[in-house]
Coordinates of C-alpha atoms and ligand atoms in Angstrom, one line a residue:
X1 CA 0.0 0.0 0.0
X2 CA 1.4 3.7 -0.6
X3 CA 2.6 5.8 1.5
X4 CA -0.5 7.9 3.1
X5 CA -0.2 11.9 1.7
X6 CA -2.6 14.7 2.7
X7 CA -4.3 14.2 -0.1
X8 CA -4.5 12.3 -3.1
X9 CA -7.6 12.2 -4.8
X10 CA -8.3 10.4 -8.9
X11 CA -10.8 10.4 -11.4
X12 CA -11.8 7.4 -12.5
X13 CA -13.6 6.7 -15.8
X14 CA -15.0 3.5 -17.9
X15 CA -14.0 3.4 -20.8
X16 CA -17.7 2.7 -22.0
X17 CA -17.4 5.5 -24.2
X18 CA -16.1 9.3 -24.9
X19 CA -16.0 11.2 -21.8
X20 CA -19.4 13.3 -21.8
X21 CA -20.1 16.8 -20.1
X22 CA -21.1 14.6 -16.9
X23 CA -17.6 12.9 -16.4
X24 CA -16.1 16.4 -17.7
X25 CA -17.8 18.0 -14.2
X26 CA -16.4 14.7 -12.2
X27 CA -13.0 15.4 -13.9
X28 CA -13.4 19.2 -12.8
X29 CA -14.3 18.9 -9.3
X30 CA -12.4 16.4 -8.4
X31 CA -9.1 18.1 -10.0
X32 CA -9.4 21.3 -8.4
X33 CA -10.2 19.8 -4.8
X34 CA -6.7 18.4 -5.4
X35 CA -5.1 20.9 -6.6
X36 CA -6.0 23.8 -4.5
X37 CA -5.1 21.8 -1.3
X38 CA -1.9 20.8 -3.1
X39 CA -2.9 17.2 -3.6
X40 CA -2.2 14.7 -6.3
X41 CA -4.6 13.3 -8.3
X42 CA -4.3 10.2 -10.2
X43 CA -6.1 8.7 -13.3
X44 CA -7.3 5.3 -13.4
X45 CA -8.9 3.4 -15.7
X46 CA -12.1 1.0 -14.5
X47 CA -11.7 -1.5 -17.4
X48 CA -12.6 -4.5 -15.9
X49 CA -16.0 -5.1 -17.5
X50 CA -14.9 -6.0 -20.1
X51 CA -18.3 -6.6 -22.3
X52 CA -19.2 -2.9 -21.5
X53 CA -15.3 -1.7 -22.9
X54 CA -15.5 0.3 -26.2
X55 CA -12.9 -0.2 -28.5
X56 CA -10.4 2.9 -28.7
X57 CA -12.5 4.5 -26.1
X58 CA -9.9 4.5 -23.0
X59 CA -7.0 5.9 -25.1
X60 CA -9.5 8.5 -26.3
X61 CA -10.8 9.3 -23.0
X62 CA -6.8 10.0 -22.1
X63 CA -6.1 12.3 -25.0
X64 CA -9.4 14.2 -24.4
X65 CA -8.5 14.8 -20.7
X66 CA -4.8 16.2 -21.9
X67 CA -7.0 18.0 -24.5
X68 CA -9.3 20.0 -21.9
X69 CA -5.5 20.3 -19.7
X70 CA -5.2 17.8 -17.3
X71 CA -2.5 17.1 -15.9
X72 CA -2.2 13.7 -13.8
X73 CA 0.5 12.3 -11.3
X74 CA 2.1 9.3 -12.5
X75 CA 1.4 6.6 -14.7
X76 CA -2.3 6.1 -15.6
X77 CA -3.1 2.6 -13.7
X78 CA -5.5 0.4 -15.8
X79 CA -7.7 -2.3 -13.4
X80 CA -7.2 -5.0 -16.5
X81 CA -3.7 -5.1 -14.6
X82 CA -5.2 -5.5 -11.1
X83 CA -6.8 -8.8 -11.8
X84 CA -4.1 -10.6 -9.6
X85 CA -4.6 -8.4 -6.8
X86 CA -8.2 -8.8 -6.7
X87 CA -8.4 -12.5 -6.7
X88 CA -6.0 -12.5 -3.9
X89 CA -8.3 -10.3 -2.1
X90 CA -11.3 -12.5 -2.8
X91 CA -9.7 -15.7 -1.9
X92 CA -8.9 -14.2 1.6
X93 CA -12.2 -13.0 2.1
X94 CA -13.6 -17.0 0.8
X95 CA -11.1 -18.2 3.9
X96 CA -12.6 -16.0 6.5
X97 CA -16.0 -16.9 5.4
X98 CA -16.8 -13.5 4.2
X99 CA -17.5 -14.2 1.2
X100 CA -19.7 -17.2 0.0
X101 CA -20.3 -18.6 -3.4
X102 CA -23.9 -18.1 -4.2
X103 CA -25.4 -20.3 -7.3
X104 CA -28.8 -18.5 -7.8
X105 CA -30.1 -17.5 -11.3
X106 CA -31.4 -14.1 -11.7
X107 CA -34.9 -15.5 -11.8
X108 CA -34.4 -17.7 -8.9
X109 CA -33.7 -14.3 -6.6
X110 CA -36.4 -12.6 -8.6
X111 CA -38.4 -15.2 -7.5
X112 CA -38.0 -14.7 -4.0
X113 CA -36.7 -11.3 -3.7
X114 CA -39.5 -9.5 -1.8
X115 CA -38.3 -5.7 -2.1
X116 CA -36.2 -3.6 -4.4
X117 CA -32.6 -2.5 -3.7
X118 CA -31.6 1.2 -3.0
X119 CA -29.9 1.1 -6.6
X120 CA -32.7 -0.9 -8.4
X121 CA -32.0 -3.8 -8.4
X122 CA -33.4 -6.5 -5.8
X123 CA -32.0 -6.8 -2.5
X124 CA -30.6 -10.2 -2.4
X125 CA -32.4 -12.4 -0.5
X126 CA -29.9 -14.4 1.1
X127 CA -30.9 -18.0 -0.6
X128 CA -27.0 -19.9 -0.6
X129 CA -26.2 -17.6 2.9
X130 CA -26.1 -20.9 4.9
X131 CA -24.3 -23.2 1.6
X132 CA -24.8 -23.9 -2.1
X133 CA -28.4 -26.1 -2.6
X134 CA -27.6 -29.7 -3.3
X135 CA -25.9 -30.1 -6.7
X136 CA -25.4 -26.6 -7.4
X137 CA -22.3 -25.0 -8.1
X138 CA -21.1 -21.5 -7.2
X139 CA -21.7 -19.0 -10.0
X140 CA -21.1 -15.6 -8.4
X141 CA -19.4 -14.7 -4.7
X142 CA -21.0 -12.1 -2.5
X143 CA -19.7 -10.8 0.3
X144 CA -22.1 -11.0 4.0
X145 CA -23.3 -7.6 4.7
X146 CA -24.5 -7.4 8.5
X147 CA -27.4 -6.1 10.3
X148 CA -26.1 -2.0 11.0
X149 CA -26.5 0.3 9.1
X150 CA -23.6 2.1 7.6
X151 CA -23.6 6.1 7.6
X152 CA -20.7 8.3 6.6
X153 CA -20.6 12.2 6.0
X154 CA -20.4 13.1 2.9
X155 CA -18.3 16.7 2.1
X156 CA -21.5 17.7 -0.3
X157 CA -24.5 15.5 0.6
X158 CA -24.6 15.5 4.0
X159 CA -25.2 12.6 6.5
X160 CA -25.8 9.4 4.7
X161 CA -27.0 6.3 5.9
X162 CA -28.0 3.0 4.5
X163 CA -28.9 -0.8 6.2
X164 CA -27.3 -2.8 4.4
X165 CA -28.9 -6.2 4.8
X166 CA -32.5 -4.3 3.8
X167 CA -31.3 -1.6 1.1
X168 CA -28.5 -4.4 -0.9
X169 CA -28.4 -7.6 0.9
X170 CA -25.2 -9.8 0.5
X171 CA -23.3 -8.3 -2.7
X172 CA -21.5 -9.6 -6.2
X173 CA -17.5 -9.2 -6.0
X174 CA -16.9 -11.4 -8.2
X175 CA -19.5 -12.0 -11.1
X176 CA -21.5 -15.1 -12.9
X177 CA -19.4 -14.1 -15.7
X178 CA -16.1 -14.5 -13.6
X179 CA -15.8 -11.0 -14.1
X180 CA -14.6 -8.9 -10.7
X181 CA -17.5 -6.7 -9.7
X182 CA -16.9 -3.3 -9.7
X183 CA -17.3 -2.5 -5.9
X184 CA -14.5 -4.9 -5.2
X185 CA -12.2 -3.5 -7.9
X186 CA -12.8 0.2 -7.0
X187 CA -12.2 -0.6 -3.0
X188 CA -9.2 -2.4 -3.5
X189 CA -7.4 -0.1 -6.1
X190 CA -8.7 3.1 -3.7
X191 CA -6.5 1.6 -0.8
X192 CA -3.3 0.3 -2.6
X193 CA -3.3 3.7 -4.6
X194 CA -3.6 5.6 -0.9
X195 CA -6.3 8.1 -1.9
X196 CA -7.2 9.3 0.8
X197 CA -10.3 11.9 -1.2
X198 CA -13.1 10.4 -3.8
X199 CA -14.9 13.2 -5.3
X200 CA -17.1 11.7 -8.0
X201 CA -20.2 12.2 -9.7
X202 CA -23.5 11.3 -7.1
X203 CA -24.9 8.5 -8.6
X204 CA -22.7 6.5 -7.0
X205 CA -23.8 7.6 -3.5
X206 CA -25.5 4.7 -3.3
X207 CA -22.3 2.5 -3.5
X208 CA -21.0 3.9 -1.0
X209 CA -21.8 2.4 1.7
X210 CA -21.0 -1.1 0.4
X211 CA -17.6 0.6 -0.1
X212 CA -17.2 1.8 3.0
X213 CA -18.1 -2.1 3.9
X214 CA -15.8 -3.8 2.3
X215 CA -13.4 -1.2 3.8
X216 CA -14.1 -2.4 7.2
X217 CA -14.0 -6.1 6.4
X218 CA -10.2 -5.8 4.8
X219 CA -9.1 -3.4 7.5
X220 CA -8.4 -0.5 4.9
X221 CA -8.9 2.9 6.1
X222 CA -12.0 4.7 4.5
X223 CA -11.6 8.1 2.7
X224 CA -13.4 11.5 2.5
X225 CA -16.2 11.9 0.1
X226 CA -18.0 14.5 -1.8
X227 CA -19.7 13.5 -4.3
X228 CA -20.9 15.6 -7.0
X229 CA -24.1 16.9 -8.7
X230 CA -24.8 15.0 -11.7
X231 CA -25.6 16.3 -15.0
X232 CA -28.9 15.8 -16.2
X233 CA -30.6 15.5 -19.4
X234 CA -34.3 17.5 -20.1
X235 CA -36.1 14.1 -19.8
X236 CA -34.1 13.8 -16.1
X237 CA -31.7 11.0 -16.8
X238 CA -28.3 11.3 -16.0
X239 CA -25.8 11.8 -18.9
X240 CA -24.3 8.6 -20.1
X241 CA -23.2 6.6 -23.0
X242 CA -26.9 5.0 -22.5
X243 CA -28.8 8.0 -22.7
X244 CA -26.9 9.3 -25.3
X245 CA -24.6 12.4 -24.0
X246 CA -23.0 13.7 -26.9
X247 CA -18.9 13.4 -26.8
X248 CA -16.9 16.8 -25.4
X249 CA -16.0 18.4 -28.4
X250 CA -12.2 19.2 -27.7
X251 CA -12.4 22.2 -30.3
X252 CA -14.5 23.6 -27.4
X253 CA -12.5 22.8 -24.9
X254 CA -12.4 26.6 -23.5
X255 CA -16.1 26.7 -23.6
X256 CA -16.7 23.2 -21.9
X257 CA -14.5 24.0 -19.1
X258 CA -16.3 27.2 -18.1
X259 CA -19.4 25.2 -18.3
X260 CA -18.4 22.9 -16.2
X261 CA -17.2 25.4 -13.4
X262 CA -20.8 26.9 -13.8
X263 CA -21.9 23.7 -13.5
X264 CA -20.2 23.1 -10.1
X265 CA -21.2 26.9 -8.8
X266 CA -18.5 29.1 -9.3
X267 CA -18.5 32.4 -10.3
X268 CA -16.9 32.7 -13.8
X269 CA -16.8 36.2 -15.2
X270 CA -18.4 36.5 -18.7
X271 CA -15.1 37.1 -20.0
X272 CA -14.0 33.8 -19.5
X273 CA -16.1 32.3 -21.8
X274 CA -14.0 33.6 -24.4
X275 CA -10.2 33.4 -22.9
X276 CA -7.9 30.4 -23.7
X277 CA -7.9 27.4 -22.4
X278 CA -4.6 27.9 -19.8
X279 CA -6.3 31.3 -18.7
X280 CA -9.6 29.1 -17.9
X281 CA -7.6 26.7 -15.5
X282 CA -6.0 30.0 -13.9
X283 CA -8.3 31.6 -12.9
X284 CA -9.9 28.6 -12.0
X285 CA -6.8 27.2 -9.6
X286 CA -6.9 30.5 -8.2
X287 CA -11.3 31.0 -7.5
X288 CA -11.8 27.2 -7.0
X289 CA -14.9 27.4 -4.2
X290 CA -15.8 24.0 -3.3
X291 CA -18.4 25.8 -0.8
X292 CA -19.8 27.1 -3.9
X293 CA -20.9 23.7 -5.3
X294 CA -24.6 22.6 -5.7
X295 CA -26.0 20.4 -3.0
X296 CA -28.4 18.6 -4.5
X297 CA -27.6 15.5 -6.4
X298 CA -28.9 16.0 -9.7
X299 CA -28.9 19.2 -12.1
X300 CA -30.8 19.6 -15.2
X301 CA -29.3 20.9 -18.2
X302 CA -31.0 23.2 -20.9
X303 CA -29.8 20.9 -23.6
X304 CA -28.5 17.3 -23.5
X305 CA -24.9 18.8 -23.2
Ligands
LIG1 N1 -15.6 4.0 -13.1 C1 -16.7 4.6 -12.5 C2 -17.6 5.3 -13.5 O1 -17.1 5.7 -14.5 C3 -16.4 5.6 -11.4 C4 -15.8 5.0 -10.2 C5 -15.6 5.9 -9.1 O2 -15.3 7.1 -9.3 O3 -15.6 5.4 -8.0 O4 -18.8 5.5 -13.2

């Protein structure tokens, strides 16, 4: 594990797709936190679902980010190269009996499921908890979630607090598919990189707490978080590959960015929205209000960005 700083903080994309004006804002937020408290911050690239990776989209993603500016510490660290790391932390989480192997079909838990999950899906109902059925074999792992409820405070959102074994039930690390999930992936990469701030985009709030779960049941410490408004479309949905967000346009770059820092709350003087890109980041290293951000979770835009 690194050495702890005062702050290191990342962004973190999928390469699903081109970066839309959504991540652009995650980029944004979470690079000036950084940099205006003289942290690091790190890019990373969550490319371990592999069916949802778009060719050419992670090396794109990487030249639009030096396009808009950014400017990361170190070597970009890819998950693809983590797989090692997270088996081993599987395995020792299948030897404390953490972690159990679960052989249910999707309709078998929709079967007996009798509530939704916090991030709609079904809360899992617990069916191989006590051992596989008879003749069944294990197709995913999940990891036992316990019977308190989990509350951190986040920087922007406030007080939040979810149960756990009502809102989730036991959750996937590692996949049907064999695939490791992404809430294992993203804990285990957090603590070995030593980031010690997550500033992301608020739709994964709700993933939090499992985070901050499988935190506690490794013994890794558990970082600050603000996380974000989120970008929304006229019809209310996030921006995203799925709904369509169009790709950042890195002629605009200049433009983007001072939409983005409008986005997030700050001030920018109408002059701005003309001024090259290098007197954008200026003057936004040196106005950077992260009091100034938006509370609320979800923002619409006039347009579909
Ligand atoms: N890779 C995730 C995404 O693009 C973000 C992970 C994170 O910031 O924790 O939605």
């Amino acid at each position: 594990m690194s050495e702890p700083t005062a702050y290191r903080g990342r962004f973190a994309p999928s390469p699903t797709g081109p970066l839309h004006f959504g991540s652009l804002v995650a980029a944004v937020g979470s690079y000036l936190d950084a940099r205006t408290q003289g942290g690091e911050w790190l890019v990373r690239m969550e490319d371990v679902d592999t069916p949802r990776n778009q060719p050419g989209a992670a090396d794109d993603i990487l030249r639009t980010l030096e396009a808009f500016g950014f400017a990361w510490d170190g070597p970009v660290l890819w998950q693809s190269t983590r797989l090692a790391a997270y088996g081993e932390v599987l395995e020792t989480l299948k030897r404390s009996g953490q972690v159990y192997g679960c052989a249910c079909s999707r309709k078998e838990i929709a079967d007996s499921a009798t509530h939704a999950a916090i991030d709609g899906g079904l809360a899992y109902p617990g069916l191989c908890r006590g051992g596989l059925p008879a003749g069944r074999e294990a197709r995913a792992w999940r990891l036992r979630v316990d019977d308190r409820e989990i509350a951190f405070d986040d920087r922007l959102q406030g007080r939040i607090a979810q149960h756990l074994a009502h809102d989730v039930g036991d959750f996937v690390l590692r996949r049907a598919d064999g695939l490791f999930a992404y809430q294992l992936a993203v804990v285990v990469d957090d603590a070995w990189q030593g980031m010690t701030d997550i500033v992301r985009g608020a739709d994964l709030l709700a993933s939090t707490p499992r985070q901050i779960w499988l935190q506690r049941c490794l013994g890794y410490p558990t970082p600050r978080y603000a996380h974000l408004p989120v970008a929304a479309n006229p019809a209310g949905e996030k921006l995203s590959k799925q709904t369509r967000a169009a790709a950042l346009d890195v002629a605009q770059a200049p433009a983007l960015l001072v939409q983005a820092l409008s986005f997030l709350g700050q001030a920018v003087p109408a002059a701005l929205c003309r001024a090259p890109l290098a007197e954008v980041w200026a003057w936004a290293l040196a106005h950077w209000s992260f009091a100034a951000i938006p509370r609320q979770p979800r923002i619409m835009l006039d347009s579909a960005g």
